[in-house]
Structures are given as C-alpha cells and as structure tokens.
Coordinates of C-alpha atoms and ligand atoms in Angstrom, one line a residue:
M1 CA -45.4 23.3 44.5
L2 CA -42.6 21.8 42.3
P3 CA -42.1 23.1 38.8
M4 CA -43.5 20.6 36.2
G5 CA -40.1 20.0 34.6
R6 CA -38.6 18.9 37.8
R7 CA -41.4 16.7 38.8
R8 CA -41.3 14.9 35.4
F9 CA -37.6 14.6 35.6
E10 CA -37.6 13.0 38.9
M11 CA -40.4 10.6 37.8
K12 CA -38.3 9.2 35.0
P13 CA -36.4 6.0 35.8
F14 CA -32.6 6.3 35.7
A15 CA -32.2 3.8 32.7
L16 CA -34.7 5.7 30.6
R17 CA -33.0 9.0 31.2
L18 CA -29.6 7.4 30.3
L19 CA -31.2 6.1 27.1
L20 CA -32.5 9.5 26.2
W21 CA -29.2 11.1 26.8
A22 CA -27.5 8.4 24.7
V23 CA -29.9 9.2 21.8
V24 CA -29.1 12.9 22.1
V25 CA -25.3 12.3 22.2
V26 CA -25.4 10.0 19.2
A27 CA -27.6 12.4 17.2
G28 CA -25.2 15.2 18.2
A29 CA -22.1 13.3 17.1
F30 CA -23.8 12.4 13.8
T31 CA -24.9 16.0 13.2
L32 CA -21.3 17.1 13.8
Y33 CA -19.9 14.4 11.5
L34 CA -22.3 15.3 8.6
T35 CA -21.7 19.0 9.2
I36 CA -17.9 18.7 9.2
S37 CA -17.5 16.3 6.3
Y38 CA -20.1 17.8 4.0
A39 CA -20.1 21.5 4.9
A40 CA -17.1 22.6 7.0
I41 CA -14.3 20.8 5.2
P42 CA -15.5 21.6 1.7
L43 CA -15.8 25.3 2.8
L44 CA -12.3 25.2 4.4
I45 CA -10.8 23.8 1.2
W46 CA -12.6 26.3 -0.9
L47 CA -11.2 29.1 1.2
S48 CA -7.7 27.7 1.4
P49 CA -6.8 24.9 -1.1
T50 CA -3.3 24.5 0.4
L51 CA -4.8 22.9 3.5
N52 CA -6.0 19.9 1.4
P53 CA -2.9 17.7 1.6
T54 CA -2.7 18.3 5.4
L55 CA -6.3 17.3 6.0
Y56 CA -5.7 14.3 3.7
D57 CA -2.7 13.2 5.8
L58 CA -4.6 13.7 9.0
G59 CA -7.3 11.3 7.9
F60 CA -10.1 13.8 7.5
Y61 CA -11.2 12.0 4.3
G62 CA -10.6 8.5 5.8
G63 CA -7.5 6.3 6.1
S64 CA -7.3 5.8 2.4
P65 CA -9.9 8.0 0.5
S66 CA -11.0 6.0 -2.5
Q67 CA -13.0 6.4 -5.7
T68 CA -15.2 3.8 -7.2
Y69 CA -15.4 3.5 -11.0
I70 CA -18.9 3.3 -12.4
S71 CA -17.9 1.3 -15.5
N72 CA -16.5 -1.7 -13.7
G73 CA -17.1 -1.3 -10.0
L74 CA -13.4 -1.3 -9.0
S75 CA -12.0 1.1 -6.5
S76 CA -8.7 2.8 -6.1
P77 CA -7.2 5.4 -3.6
R78 CA -7.5 9.1 -4.4
T79 CA -3.9 10.1 -4.1
S80 CA -2.6 13.4 -2.7
I81 CA 0.4 14.9 -4.5
T82 CA 2.4 16.8 -2.0
K83 CA 5.4 17.6 -4.2
Y84 CA 5.8 17.8 -7.9
D85 CA 8.6 18.4 -10.4
P86 CA 8.2 18.1 -14.2
D87 CA 11.5 16.2 -14.3
C88 CA 10.1 13.2 -12.4
D89 CA 10.2 9.9 -14.0
K90 CA 7.2 9.3 -16.4
G91 CA 7.1 5.5 -15.9
Y92 CA 4.3 3.5 -14.2
T93 CA 4.2 2.8 -10.5
F94 CA 3.7 -0.7 -9.3
L95 CA 2.1 -1.2 -5.9
N96 CA 0.2 -3.8 -3.8
Y97 CA -2.6 -2.1 -1.9
N98 CA -3.0 -3.6 1.6
G99 CA -4.2 -2.2 4.9
G100 CA -7.4 -1.8 6.8
S101 CA -8.7 1.3 4.9
M102 CA -8.3 -0.2 1.4
P103 CA -11.7 -0.8 0.0
D104 CA -10.4 -3.1 -2.7
P105 CA -6.9 -4.5 -1.9
G106 CA -4.7 -6.0 -4.5
P107 CA -1.9 -5.3 -7.0
A108 CA -2.2 -2.0 -8.9
I109 CA -0.4 -0.1 -11.6
L110 CA -0.6 3.7 -11.7
D111 CA 0.5 6.1 -14.4
S112 CA 2.8 9.1 -13.9
N113 CA -0.2 11.2 -12.8
S114 CA -1.1 8.6 -10.2
E115 CA -4.1 7.6 -12.3
L116 CA -5.0 4.0 -12.1
V117 CA -3.9 1.8 -15.0
W118 CA -4.6 -1.7 -13.7
K119 CA -6.1 -3.2 -10.7
G120 CA -5.7 -7.0 -10.1
Q121 CA -8.8 -8.7 -8.8
N122 CA -9.5 -11.9 -6.9
Y123 CA -6.0 -12.5 -5.6
A124 CA -5.5 -13.1 -1.9
V125 CA -2.9 -10.9 -0.1
T126 CA -0.3 -9.8 -2.6
T127 CA 3.2 -8.2 -2.4
N128 CA 6.1 -7.2 -4.5
L129 CA 4.4 -6.3 -7.9
K130 CA 7.0 -5.5 -10.5
V131 CA 8.0 -6.0 -14.1
Q132 CA 10.7 -8.7 -14.7
T133 CA 12.2 -10.3 -17.7
Y134 CA 12.1 -14.1 -18.2
M135 CA 13.4 -15.7 -21.4
G136 CA 13.4 -12.3 -23.1
Q137 CA 9.7 -11.6 -22.3
Q138 CA 8.3 -9.1 -19.9
Y139 CA 6.2 -10.4 -17.0
L140 CA 4.2 -8.8 -14.2
T141 CA 5.3 -10.7 -11.2
F142 CA 4.1 -10.8 -7.6
W143 CA 3.6 -13.0 -4.5
S144 CA 0.1 -14.1 -3.5
G145 CA -0.9 -16.1 -0.5
R146 CA -1.7 -16.2 3.2
K147 CA 0.1 -13.7 5.5
G148 CA 0.9 -14.8 9.0
G149 CA 2.4 -12.0 11.1
T150 CA 5.3 -10.6 9.1
M151 CA 5.8 -13.6 6.8
G152 CA 3.8 -15.4 4.2
K153 CA 3.1 -18.7 2.6
G154 CA 2.1 -18.7 -1.0
V155 CA 3.2 -18.7 -4.6
Y156 CA 4.7 -16.3 -7.1
Y157 CA 2.6 -15.3 -10.2
M158 CA 4.0 -14.3 -13.6
L159 CA 1.4 -12.6 -15.8
D160 CA 1.9 -11.9 -19.5
S161 CA 0.9 -8.6 -21.2
S162 CA -2.7 -9.8 -21.4
Y163 CA -2.7 -10.3 -17.6
E164 CA -3.1 -14.0 -17.9
T165 CA -1.1 -16.2 -15.6
K166 CA 1.7 -17.8 -17.7
H167 CA 3.7 -19.3 -14.8
T168 CA 3.4 -19.8 -11.1
V169 CA 6.6 -20.5 -9.1
S170 CA 6.6 -22.3 -5.8
A171 CA 9.4 -22.9 -3.3
A172 CA 11.0 -26.3 -3.6
A173 CA 9.6 -28.2 -0.6
Q174 CA 11.7 -31.4 -0.5
G175 CA 9.4 -33.1 1.9
S176 CA 9.5 -30.1 4.3
E177 CA 6.7 -27.5 4.9
I178 CA 8.6 -24.8 3.1
E179 CA 6.4 -22.4 1.1
G180 CA 7.3 -19.3 -0.9
D181 CA 7.4 -16.2 1.4
L182 CA 6.2 -12.7 0.6
H183 CA 9.5 -10.8 0.9
E184 CA 11.3 -11.6 -2.3
F185 CA 10.9 -13.0 -5.8
E186 CA 13.7 -12.0 -8.2
I187 CA 14.2 -13.4 -11.6
T188 CA 17.9 -13.7 -12.5
K189 CA 19.7 -13.3 -15.8
D190 CA 20.0 -17.1 -15.8
N191 CA 16.2 -17.4 -15.9
T192 CA 16.1 -18.7 -12.4
A193 CA 14.2 -17.3 -9.5
L194 CA 15.4 -16.2 -6.1
L195 CA 12.8 -16.5 -3.3
T196 CA 12.7 -16.3 0.4
F197 CA 11.2 -18.8 2.9
Y198 CA 10.5 -18.9 6.6
N199 CA 10.1 -22.1 8.6
V200 CA 9.6 -22.8 12.3
T201 CA 12.2 -25.1 13.9
P202 CA 13.2 -26.3 17.4
A203 CA 16.4 -24.5 18.6
D204 CA 18.5 -23.9 21.6
L205 CA 17.6 -20.3 22.7
S206 CA 19.6 -20.4 26.0
S207 CA 22.0 -17.8 24.8
L208 CA 19.0 -15.4 24.8
G209 CA 18.1 -16.5 28.3
K210 CA 15.2 -18.5 26.9
F211 CA 14.6 -22.3 26.9
K212 CA 17.2 -24.7 25.6
N213 CA 14.3 -26.5 23.9
G214 CA 12.9 -23.4 22.3
W215 CA 11.3 -22.5 18.9
L216 CA 13.0 -20.5 16.3
T217 CA 11.6 -18.8 13.1
D218 CA 14.4 -19.7 10.7
S219 CA 14.6 -18.0 7.3
G220 CA 16.5 -18.3 4.2
F221 CA 16.4 -18.3 0.4
Q222 CA 16.3 -20.7 -2.6
E223 CA 17.3 -20.4 -6.2
V224 CA 14.9 -22.5 -8.3
D225 CA 14.7 -23.2 -12.0
I226 CA 11.5 -21.5 -13.2
A227 CA 10.8 -23.9 -16.1
T228 CA 11.4 -27.1 -14.1
G229 CA 10.9 -26.1 -10.5
E230 CA 14.2 -27.8 -9.7
L231 CA 16.0 -26.5 -6.5
L232 CA 19.5 -25.1 -7.5
F233 CA 20.6 -23.6 -4.2
E234 CA 19.3 -23.2 -0.7
W235 CA 20.7 -21.3 2.2
K236 CA 19.3 -20.9 5.7
A237 CA 20.2 -18.4 8.4
S238 CA 20.5 -20.8 11.4
D239 CA 23.4 -22.6 9.7
H240 CA 25.5 -19.4 9.6
F241 CA 24.2 -17.0 12.3
Q242 CA 23.9 -17.4 16.1
V243 CA 20.5 -16.6 17.6
N244 CA 22.1 -14.0 19.9
E245 CA 23.3 -12.0 16.9
T246 CA 19.7 -10.7 16.7
F247 CA 18.6 -7.2 17.8
M248 CA 14.9 -8.3 18.0
T249 CA 13.5 -8.8 21.5
H250 CA 10.2 -10.5 22.2
P251 CA 9.4 -11.3 25.8
F252 CA 7.1 -14.3 24.9
G253 CA 8.8 -15.4 21.6
G254 CA 10.4 -18.7 21.4
Y255 CA 8.8 -20.7 24.3
I256 CA 6.1 -22.4 22.3
K257 CA 5.8 -23.5 18.7
S258 CA 2.9 -21.2 17.9
I259 CA 5.0 -18.1 19.0
P260 CA 8.4 -18.8 17.6
F261 CA 11.3 -16.3 17.9
D262 CA 12.2 -14.6 14.6
F263 CA 15.9 -13.9 15.0
F264 CA 17.0 -13.2 11.5
H265 CA 14.2 -12.1 9.2
I266 CA 15.5 -12.2 5.7
N267 CA 13.8 -9.7 3.4
S268 CA 15.8 -9.4 0.2
V269 CA 18.0 -11.4 -2.1
D270 CA 20.0 -10.2 -5.0
K271 CA 22.6 -12.1 -7.1
D272 CA 25.7 -10.6 -8.6
S273 CA 27.6 -11.4 -11.8
K274 CA 30.0 -13.7 -10.0
G275 CA 27.2 -15.9 -8.6
N276 CA 27.3 -14.4 -5.0
Y277 CA 24.1 -13.6 -3.2
L278 CA 23.5 -10.3 -1.4
I279 CA 20.9 -10.7 1.4
S280 CA 19.3 -8.3 3.9
S281 CA 18.3 -9.5 7.3
R282 CA 16.2 -7.0 9.3
H283 CA 16.6 -8.4 12.8
T284 CA 20.4 -8.6 12.7
H285 CA 20.7 -5.1 11.1
S286 CA 23.1 -6.6 8.5
V287 CA 23.6 -7.1 4.8
T288 CA 25.5 -10.3 4.0
C289 CA 27.3 -11.5 0.9
I290 CA 27.1 -15.3 0.5
G291 CA 29.4 -17.2 -1.9
P292 CA 28.1 -19.9 -4.4
D293 CA 29.2 -22.5 -1.8
G294 CA 26.9 -21.0 0.9
Q295 CA 29.8 -19.6 3.0
I296 CA 29.7 -16.0 4.2
M297 CA 32.1 -13.7 2.3
W298 CA 31.5 -10.6 4.2
I299 CA 29.0 -8.9 6.6
L300 CA 28.1 -5.2 6.5
G301 CA 26.4 -4.0 9.7
G302 CA 25.2 -5.7 12.8
Q303 CA 27.1 -7.5 15.5
R304 CA 29.6 -9.2 13.2
N305 CA 30.2 -6.2 11.0
Q306 CA 33.5 -6.3 9.1
F307 CA 33.5 -2.8 7.6
T308 CA 35.0 0.5 8.8
D309 CA 32.6 3.4 8.4
L310 CA 34.4 6.2 6.5
S311 CA 31.3 8.5 7.0
G312 CA 31.6 8.9 10.8
G313 CA 29.0 6.2 11.6
D314 CA 26.4 7.4 9.2
A315 CA 26.9 4.6 6.7
L316 CA 26.6 1.7 9.2
N317 CA 23.9 2.9 11.4
F318 CA 21.1 1.4 9.3
R319 CA 18.5 -0.4 11.5
W320 CA 15.6 -2.8 10.7
Q321 CA 16.4 -2.3 7.0
H322 CA 15.0 -3.7 3.7
D323 CA 15.7 -4.2 0.0
A324 CA 19.5 -4.3 -0.3
R325 CA 20.6 -4.4 -3.9
W326 CA 23.6 -4.0 -6.1
L327 CA 23.5 -0.8 -8.1
N328 CA 27.0 -1.0 -9.5
E329 CA 29.2 -4.0 -8.8
E330 CA 32.4 -2.6 -10.2
E331 CA 32.2 0.6 -8.1
G332 CA 30.9 -1.4 -5.1
I333 CA 27.6 0.6 -4.9
I334 CA 24.6 -0.8 -3.1
T335 CA 21.2 0.7 -2.2
L336 CA 18.9 -0.2 0.7
F337 CA 16.0 1.1 2.7
D338 CA 16.9 2.0 6.3
N339 CA 13.7 1.9 8.4
K340 CA 15.3 2.9 11.7
E341 CA 12.3 1.3 13.4
G342 CA 11.2 -2.3 14.0
G343 CA 7.9 -1.5 15.8
P344 CA 7.1 0.8 18.8
L345 CA 9.6 -1.0 21.1
H346 CA 12.4 -0.8 18.6
V347 CA 12.9 2.8 17.6
D348 CA 16.5 3.6 16.6
G349 CA 16.4 7.0 14.8
P350 CA 14.1 9.9 14.0
Y351 CA 13.2 9.0 10.4
S352 CA 13.5 6.3 7.7
R353 CA 15.7 6.9 4.7
A354 CA 17.0 5.2 1.6
L355 CA 20.7 4.8 1.4
M356 CA 23.3 4.7 -1.4
L357 CA 26.5 3.1 0.0
Q358 CA 29.9 2.6 -1.6
L359 CA 31.8 -0.5 -0.4
D360 CA 35.5 -1.1 -0.8
I361 CA 35.3 -4.8 -0.3
A362 CA 39.1 -5.5 -0.4
N363 CA 39.7 -2.9 2.2
R364 CA 36.5 -3.5 4.1
T365 CA 35.4 0.1 4.1
V366 CA 32.0 1.7 3.5
T367 CA 31.1 5.3 2.6
L368 CA 27.7 6.9 2.6
L369 CA 27.2 8.4 -0.8
H370 CA 23.7 9.8 -0.5
S371 CA 20.6 9.4 1.7
Y372 CA 17.0 10.0 0.8
V373 CA 14.4 11.4 3.3
S374 CA 10.7 12.0 2.7
Q375 CA 9.0 15.4 2.8
Y376 CA 7.6 15.0 6.3
R377 CA 10.5 12.8 7.5
T378 CA 8.4 9.6 7.5
R379 CA 9.5 6.9 9.8
T380 CA 8.0 3.6 8.8
P381 CA 8.1 0.6 11.2
S382 CA 8.1 -2.0 8.5
Q383 CA 8.5 -2.7 4.8
G384 CA 9.9 -0.2 2.3
S385 CA 12.0 -0.2 -0.9
A386 CA 14.7 1.8 -2.7
Q387 CA 15.0 1.7 -6.5
Y388 CA 17.6 3.4 -8.7
L389 CA 16.1 4.6 -12.0
P390 CA 19.0 4.3 -14.5
D391 CA 17.5 6.6 -17.2
S392 CA 16.9 9.6 -15.0
K393 CA 19.5 8.7 -12.3
H394 CA 16.8 9.3 -9.8
M395 CA 15.9 7.3 -6.7
F396 CA 12.3 6.0 -6.2
V397 CA 11.5 5.1 -2.6
G398 CA 8.4 3.4 -1.2
F399 CA 7.9 3.9 2.5
G400 CA 6.2 0.5 3.0
H401 CA 3.9 0.7 6.0
S402 CA 3.4 4.4 5.5
P403 CA 1.5 5.3 2.3
V404 CA 4.3 7.6 0.9
L405 CA 6.1 7.4 -2.5
S406 CA 9.0 9.7 -3.1
E407 CA 11.3 10.4 -6.0
F408 CA 14.7 12.1 -5.5
S409 CA 17.5 13.4 -7.6
L410 CA 20.7 11.4 -7.2
D411 CA 22.1 13.8 -4.5
G412 CA 19.0 13.3 -2.3
T413 CA 16.9 16.3 -3.3
L414 CA 13.2 15.5 -3.1
L415 CA 11.5 16.0 -6.4
C416 CA 8.1 14.4 -6.2
E417 CA 6.0 12.9 -3.5
V418 CA 2.6 11.1 -3.6
H419 CA 0.5 9.8 -0.7
Y420 CA -2.1 7.1 -1.2
G421 CA -3.5 7.2 2.3
A422 CA -3.4 9.3 5.5
Q423 CA 0.3 9.2 6.4
W424 CA -0.2 10.3 10.0
L425 CA -2.6 7.4 10.6
H426 CA -0.2 4.7 9.4
V427 CA 0.1 3.2 12.9
F428 CA -3.4 1.9 12.3
D429 CA -2.3 -0.1 9.3
T430 CA -4.6 2.0 7.1
A431 CA -2.8 1.9 3.7
V432 CA 0.3 -0.1 3.0
S433 CA 2.3 -1.3 0.1
Y434 CA 5.3 -3.6 1.0
R435 CA 7.4 -2.2 -1.9
A436 CA 6.9 0.3 -4.7
F437 CA 8.4 -0.2 -8.1
R438 CA 8.8 2.2 -11.1
S439 CA 9.1 1.2 -14.7
A440 CA 8.2 2.5 -18.1
N441 CA 8.6 -1.0 -19.6
W442 CA 5.1 -2.3 -19.5
V443 CA 2.6 -2.8 -22.2
G444 CA -0.8 -4.1 -21.1
K445 CA -3.2 -5.6 -23.7
P446 CA -6.1 -7.1 -21.6
R447 CA -8.1 -9.9 -23.2
E448 CA -11.4 -8.6 -21.8
P449 CA -13.1 -5.9 -23.7
P450 CA -13.4 -2.3 -22.4
A451 CA -16.1 -1.9 -19.7
A452 CA -18.9 0.6 -20.5
K453 CA -22.0 1.5 -18.5
I454 CA -24.7 4.1 -18.8
L455 CA -25.8 5.9 -15.6
D456 CA -28.6 8.4 -16.1
E457 CA -27.6 10.4 -19.2
M458 CA -23.8 9.6 -19.0
L459 CA -21.8 6.8 -20.5
Y460 CA -18.7 5.7 -18.4
V461 CA -15.9 3.7 -20.0
S462 CA -12.6 2.2 -18.8
W463 CA -10.3 -0.7 -19.9
N464 CA -8.6 -2.2 -16.9
G465 CA -4.9 -2.7 -17.7
A466 CA -4.9 -1.3 -21.3
T467 CA -1.8 0.9 -21.7
E468 CA -2.1 1.8 -25.4
V469 CA -5.5 3.6 -25.4
E470 CA -5.1 7.3 -26.5
A471 CA -8.7 8.1 -27.2
W472 CA -12.3 6.8 -27.0
V473 CA -14.9 6.9 -29.7
L474 CA -18.6 6.8 -28.8
Q475 CA -20.8 5.0 -31.3
G476 CA -24.6 4.8 -31.6
G477 CA -26.3 1.7 -33.0
G478 CA -29.1 1.5 -35.5
T479 CA -32.3 -0.4 -34.9
G480 CA -34.2 -3.1 -36.7
E481 CA -32.5 -4.2 -39.9
H482 CA -29.7 -1.6 -39.3
E483 CA -28.8 -3.3 -36.0
E484 CA -25.3 -4.0 -37.2
E485 CA -24.6 -0.4 -38.2
W486 CA -22.7 1.8 -35.8
S487 CA -22.0 5.5 -36.4
D488 CA -19.4 7.6 -34.7
L489 CA -21.0 10.2 -32.4
D490 CA -18.2 11.7 -30.2
F491 CA -14.4 11.4 -29.4
I492 CA -12.5 12.1 -26.2
D493 CA -8.8 11.9 -25.4
K494 CA -8.1 9.4 -22.6
E495 CA -6.7 11.2 -19.6
F496 CA -8.2 9.4 -16.6
Y497 CA -8.7 5.7 -15.8
E498 CA -12.4 6.2 -16.5
E499 CA -13.8 8.7 -19.0
S500 CA -17.4 9.7 -19.7
F501 CA -19.6 10.8 -22.6
D502 CA -22.7 13.0 -22.2
L503 CA -25.7 11.2 -23.9
S504 CA -28.3 13.8 -23.1
Q505 CA -28.4 15.3 -26.7
L506 CA -28.4 11.8 -28.3
S507 CA -31.9 10.6 -27.5
Q508 CA -32.4 9.4 -31.1
Y509 CA -30.1 6.4 -30.3
S510 CA -31.0 3.7 -28.0
R511 CA -27.9 1.6 -28.1
F512 CA -24.3 2.7 -27.5
R513 CA -20.8 1.2 -27.5
V514 CA -17.3 2.6 -27.2
G515 CA -14.2 1.9 -29.2
A516 CA -10.6 2.3 -27.9
L517 CA -8.2 4.1 -30.2
D518 CA -4.4 3.8 -30.2
R519 CA -1.9 6.5 -31.1
E520 CA -2.4 5.9 -34.8
G521 CA -6.2 6.1 -34.5
E522 CA -6.6 2.3 -35.0
I523 CA -9.3 0.5 -33.1
L524 CA -7.9 -1.7 -30.3
G525 CA -11.2 -3.0 -29.2
Y526 CA -14.9 -2.3 -28.6
S527 CA -16.9 -2.5 -25.4
D528 CA -20.0 -4.6 -25.4
V529 CA -23.3 -2.6 -25.8
A530 CA -23.4 -0.5 -22.7
P531 CA -26.2 -1.4 -20.3
R532 CA -28.3 1.3 -18.6
E533 CA -28.6 2.0 -14.9
S534 CA -30.2 4.8 -13.0
S535 CA -28.5 6.2 -10.0
G536 CA -31.2 7.6 -7.7
S537 CA -28.5 10.0 -6.5
W538 CA -31.0 12.8 -5.9
W539 CA -32.9 10.4 -3.6
G540 CA -29.7 9.6 -1.7
F541 CA -28.9 13.3 -1.4
L542 CA -32.4 14.1 -0.2
F543 CA -32.2 11.2 2.3
A544 CA -28.9 12.6 3.7
V545 CA -30.4 16.1 4.1
V546 CA -33.5 14.7 5.9
L547 CA -31.2 12.5 8.1
W548 CA -29.1 15.5 9.0
G549 CA -32.3 17.5 9.8
V550 CA -33.6 14.8 12.1
A551 CA -30.3 14.4 13.9
F552 CA -30.0 18.1 14.2
K553 CA -33.5 18.4 15.6
I554 CA -32.9 15.8 18.3
S555 CA -29.5 17.3 19.3
W556 CA -31.1 20.8 19.4
M557 CA -34.0 19.6 21.6
G558 CA -31.5 17.9 23.9
Y559 CA -29.4 21.0 24.1
K560 CA -32.5 23.2 24.8
W561 CA -33.8 20.9 27.4
F562 CA -30.4 20.8 29.1
S563 CA -29.9 24.6 29.1
Q564 CA -33.4 25.1 30.5
H565 CA -33.0 22.6 33.3
K566 CA -29.4 23.0 34.2
G567 CA -30.3 23.6 37.8
V568 CA -32.9 20.9 37.8
A569 CA -30.5 18.4 36.3
R570 CA -27.9 19.3 39.0
R571 CA -30.5 19.0 41.7
G572 CA -31.8 15.8 40.2
V573 CA -28.3 14.3 40.3
S574 CA -27.8 15.3 43.9
W575 CA -31.3 14.0 44.6
V576 CA -30.3 10.6 43.2
V577 CA -27.0 10.7 45.2
W578 CA -28.9 11.7 48.3
K579 CA -31.5 9.0 47.9
K580 CA -28.8 6.4 47.5
S581 CA -26.9 7.4 50.7
Ligands
NAG1 C1 26.2 -16.0 21.6 O1 26.0 -17.4 22.0 C2 27.1 -18.2 21.8 C3 26.7 -19.6 22.2 O2 25.6 -20.0 21.4 C4 28.3 -17.7 22.7 O3 29.4 -18.5 22.4 C5 28.6 -16.3 22.4 O4 29.5 -15.8 23.3 C6 27.3 -15.4 22.5 N1 27.6 -14.1 22.0 C7 27.2 -13.0 22.7 C8 27.6 -11.7 22.1 O5 26.6 -13.1 23.7
NAG2 C1 42.6 -0.2 -0.7 O1 43.3 -1.3 -1.1 C2 44.0 -1.1 -2.3 C3 44.6 -2.4 -2.7 O2 43.5 -3.4 -2.8 C4 45.1 -0.1 -2.0 O3 45.8 0.2 -3.2 C5 44.4 1.2 -1.5 O4 45.4 2.2 -1.2 C6 43.6 0.9 -0.4 N1 42.8 2.1 0.0 C7 42.7 2.6 1.2 C8 41.9 3.8 1.4 O5 43.2 2.0 2.2

C-alpha cells in the first residue's frame, strides 16, 4: 500500500506540478521582497544608520530612489549625502536627470541641501543645464532633442527668470542635415553661441583596415550669432585630423551608413580672449587649440601631442576626457574631466578624475597642478564635468554616467559628495546627468502660482522654480458674503521643496489657500484655493499586509509540503526518469 501523498504526487501531470512549484517560488520571492524592503532594511537602518549610504549605493532602494510631491505630482531623486563640510559652496546645482531609473527625467535645479528647487517638464531628453549671460541678462540654458547613441539632434533653449522660453538657438544648417548636438552650448562674451554638431559622411577608412568607401561620424563646432542665427565660424574634425588618430575601436563601425565610425567625438568648446577655440575630442584623447582661421595652433595629448609632461606622465595620461576649459589664460591653466574609460572595452585607468593643468604654450610643456578623485574612486565610462568655483576656489565635479557630485578644495581634498542614484549600479544606466553645474546666480520667478493640495487633513504646498520664498502663510476663507475675506491661520518657514500645514484643528474653515512670503515678509503670490483629495493610504497599507500574508501562506505551504515529502519528491523524480528511459 502506497502512502497517500506519494500516490497523489505521482498522479499529478508534470506540467501541473511545474505550475504549482512556480506559484510557490514566485510567492516565496515576493514574500522575501516585502519582508526585506519593509521590515529587514528599516530595522537594519534603525540599528545602524551609518549603513544607509552603502545600502543606497548598492541599489537597495532602487536605481534612483525618488519622492513624489503631493502638491504638483512631480518627482525627484532622494539624494544620499556621503560627505559634508560646512565650507561647501552654497549655490544651486544644475543637473539633467536621465537614465532608466528616473521616474521623471528632465532639467532640475537643487539647492545647497540637495532639495529640489525647479524641475522642468515636458522637454524631450535634455543635457547641459546651466546659467549663462546673454546681453547682460541671465538665462537658464540647455539642449533638448533626440538622442541617438552618444550624440544628439536638437535645439538649445534659453529660459528667462520666469522659466519662459525667450530664445531657441539652432545649428546653422546651410542646406546640410546638421543639427545642434547635445555636448556643448556656450554663450560667449560677444553674445554668440558655440555649439557642437555630428554628421555622418562617406570617408576612406582603409588606414584603419576598413573599407575605402566607408562611413565616418564626423564632428565639429559652429559659432552662431544668437540674435540672427547667422553662421560666423565652422570647423570640422575630418578637415584637420586623420581617422587613424583615433583610439576608438569598433569591429562593426564604418562599413554601413547606419553604423558609422565615430573617430573624433568632440565634446566641449571654449573660446579665449584672443578668439582661439579650445576643444576636447574624446576619441583622440586630445585637447586642441584652433586659431580664428581654423588652423590647429597646438595639440595636448593623443597621437599628435606636442607637449612635454613635466609631471612624469601624470598630466598627459588623460583618456576619453570631457569638458576642457580655460581657467586662467595668462597662467595657462585649464581644467578637464579625465574619464579614463570609454566603455567596457576601453578601460585605461582605475578611476576618473578632474584635472587642473598648467600649460607653458611657448615652451610646449604641461604640469599637473591638482587632480580630483571621488570618495569611492568612481570611474565613469562616459560624460562628466569639471567646474572651478571662483568665489570659494573649490572644484565642483559631476561624474556624468555615475550619479555622483563632488566638491573639492583647490588642492584636491574632497569636501562634499552627494549621490542621486545607486552609484554601484551605474552600468545599468540608472541615473545620469551629462554635466553638473554650480551657481549662486539664479533668481527664479515662475509665472504660474504656487501649487497647493489638501490630502486628508494636511495641506501641501510648493512653488516650482521660485527661489525667493522664505516662508508660507496659510489662509482660511470666509463663506457666503464673506467669500472674498481671507484670514491668516498659520506660518511656516520654507525649508523643503514641499511644505505642509496641519488642518485638523481648523474644521471651522472650508476653503484654504497659501501665500508665499519673501525675506521682507511681502507676498510674492497666492496659490489657487486648494482642492481636497483623500488618500486611502490605510487601505493601501492593509492591502499590502494582506498580500504579504497570502504570499507568506503559499510559500509556507510549499515549504511544509516539500519538507514532508522530501523522500517522495526524490523518488518521484527518479520515477519520472525511470519511466522515460
Ligand atoms: C594614418 O593614415 C595615413 C594615411 O591616411 C598614413 O599616412 C599614416 O602613416 C597613418 N598613421 C599611422 C600612425 O598609422
Ligand atoms: C620657457 O620659455 C621662456 C621664453 O619664452 C624662457 O625664458 C624660459 O626659460 C623657458 N622655461 C623653460 C622651463 O624652459
């Protein structure tokens, strides 16, 4: 007589058994997930708060943990501050959130506590958000368009202090297919714009062992007049560089038009007081100075390097670099971001760093003055920026493809570091900002009123982009013939992007609005009358608990069954094998 369990087991068709096991495994995984995220991790952090940044960087909270604001529905990353120093610059940080884990990509401004100040909505992919001066006015500028591989086709926006588009700048096309690329948009002192472009063109690639009739991604830059759009200057790499000066390799690149070979990869343009252009080209590992006539004046780094390294090789060994800029022309000082990596097949050093180099152009020598390495020695395969902050003499460095922002003293000591995503997951393209920019010079006065919403007994308020709000005043409205009368009920100082008022003791009022106060206590604007919403959050919580219970019960039944029938299961498997053979 067989035991019942065994008989039942053997009666079940194989597919059904597989299905049952799949249900048990899924329920088990789900139970584990809920238990870890909602019980184990909170407990761990309660026991040891210092673990928090590590769990954050490992992605325990997701690729880019975010918070959603009730007042306006926008989201922004919850940052992790891994290093802090009170001497750090108090300006705003300008980023472009991109990457697979970003719930709400777009241009963003953060304050010195990494609190959101402004989030741009309804732009396509954006890069290079910063503050620039044009005709004596400050503008928020960025690129927006379509990204294809590592280049883009789009236009450059210039927003005024109310976040309205005042100008858009395009590349001068001249009958070609040239469009503005995502890597650079720099407004010069002459009120012109420097911008990069990429275009695909037939080329002889036989010096690379490829076809004579191959396809090249050429790249270059233009200087255009912002007011008229007139092209003032154009330079392209293929006129001045050989394709075999590249360090990029791509086994399939260059044979067909849809997979062209990107030999140069321009990624920054800066203009000096003499009218020369300083450009960085990632795939030739070089920084090149170009005269107003388009001719090359000198090349730093790469195959045609003209400089002697007075720092034993440490000044010239930058690889796959970005963002080369003049810091001090008279003293010959430039800054750049040395990635050291151009993707998994092109790794040329242990970590990325920002560099401050001193050039003696007459003698063609270069000296490494300082280098800037992140707290955990981040090596980022693409993007990145290095900015000198003249007031504090600090360096502000964005690690591009890795969600790390670091501030250093001039000599390279790390002072502050903020992560806006899980840095150890960056290979998955989780949270990215092409560059990061720091400036205190921004005043935002949005045209839209503050956003206010009531959820249960709380009123939530925010004002996207407003930089001058110091405090909020809650007002309650009268009814009937007193509808136009508002009385002050409560005040709070503004500390966070979104603030909230408790309405539970104010049941005598049925209508509320919020006023924004500036430093002098003057009203900057009022929200509309706040609409009410109910959250049902208790139901959500209850639902999660029930779900956890069900999943736990299923996994527990599966486990019990398995431990009671270990022998049977083994015999059952051998029975299946025996029957087949
Ligand atoms: C690069 O190619 C050119 C021909 O286009 C050739 O003259 C030159 O020797 C090559 N340089 C190297 C380093 O192979
Ligand atoms: C660099 O060149 C200047 C002249 O331009 C010369 O006076 C100086 O000695 C040179 N310095 C070095 C280190 O060679």
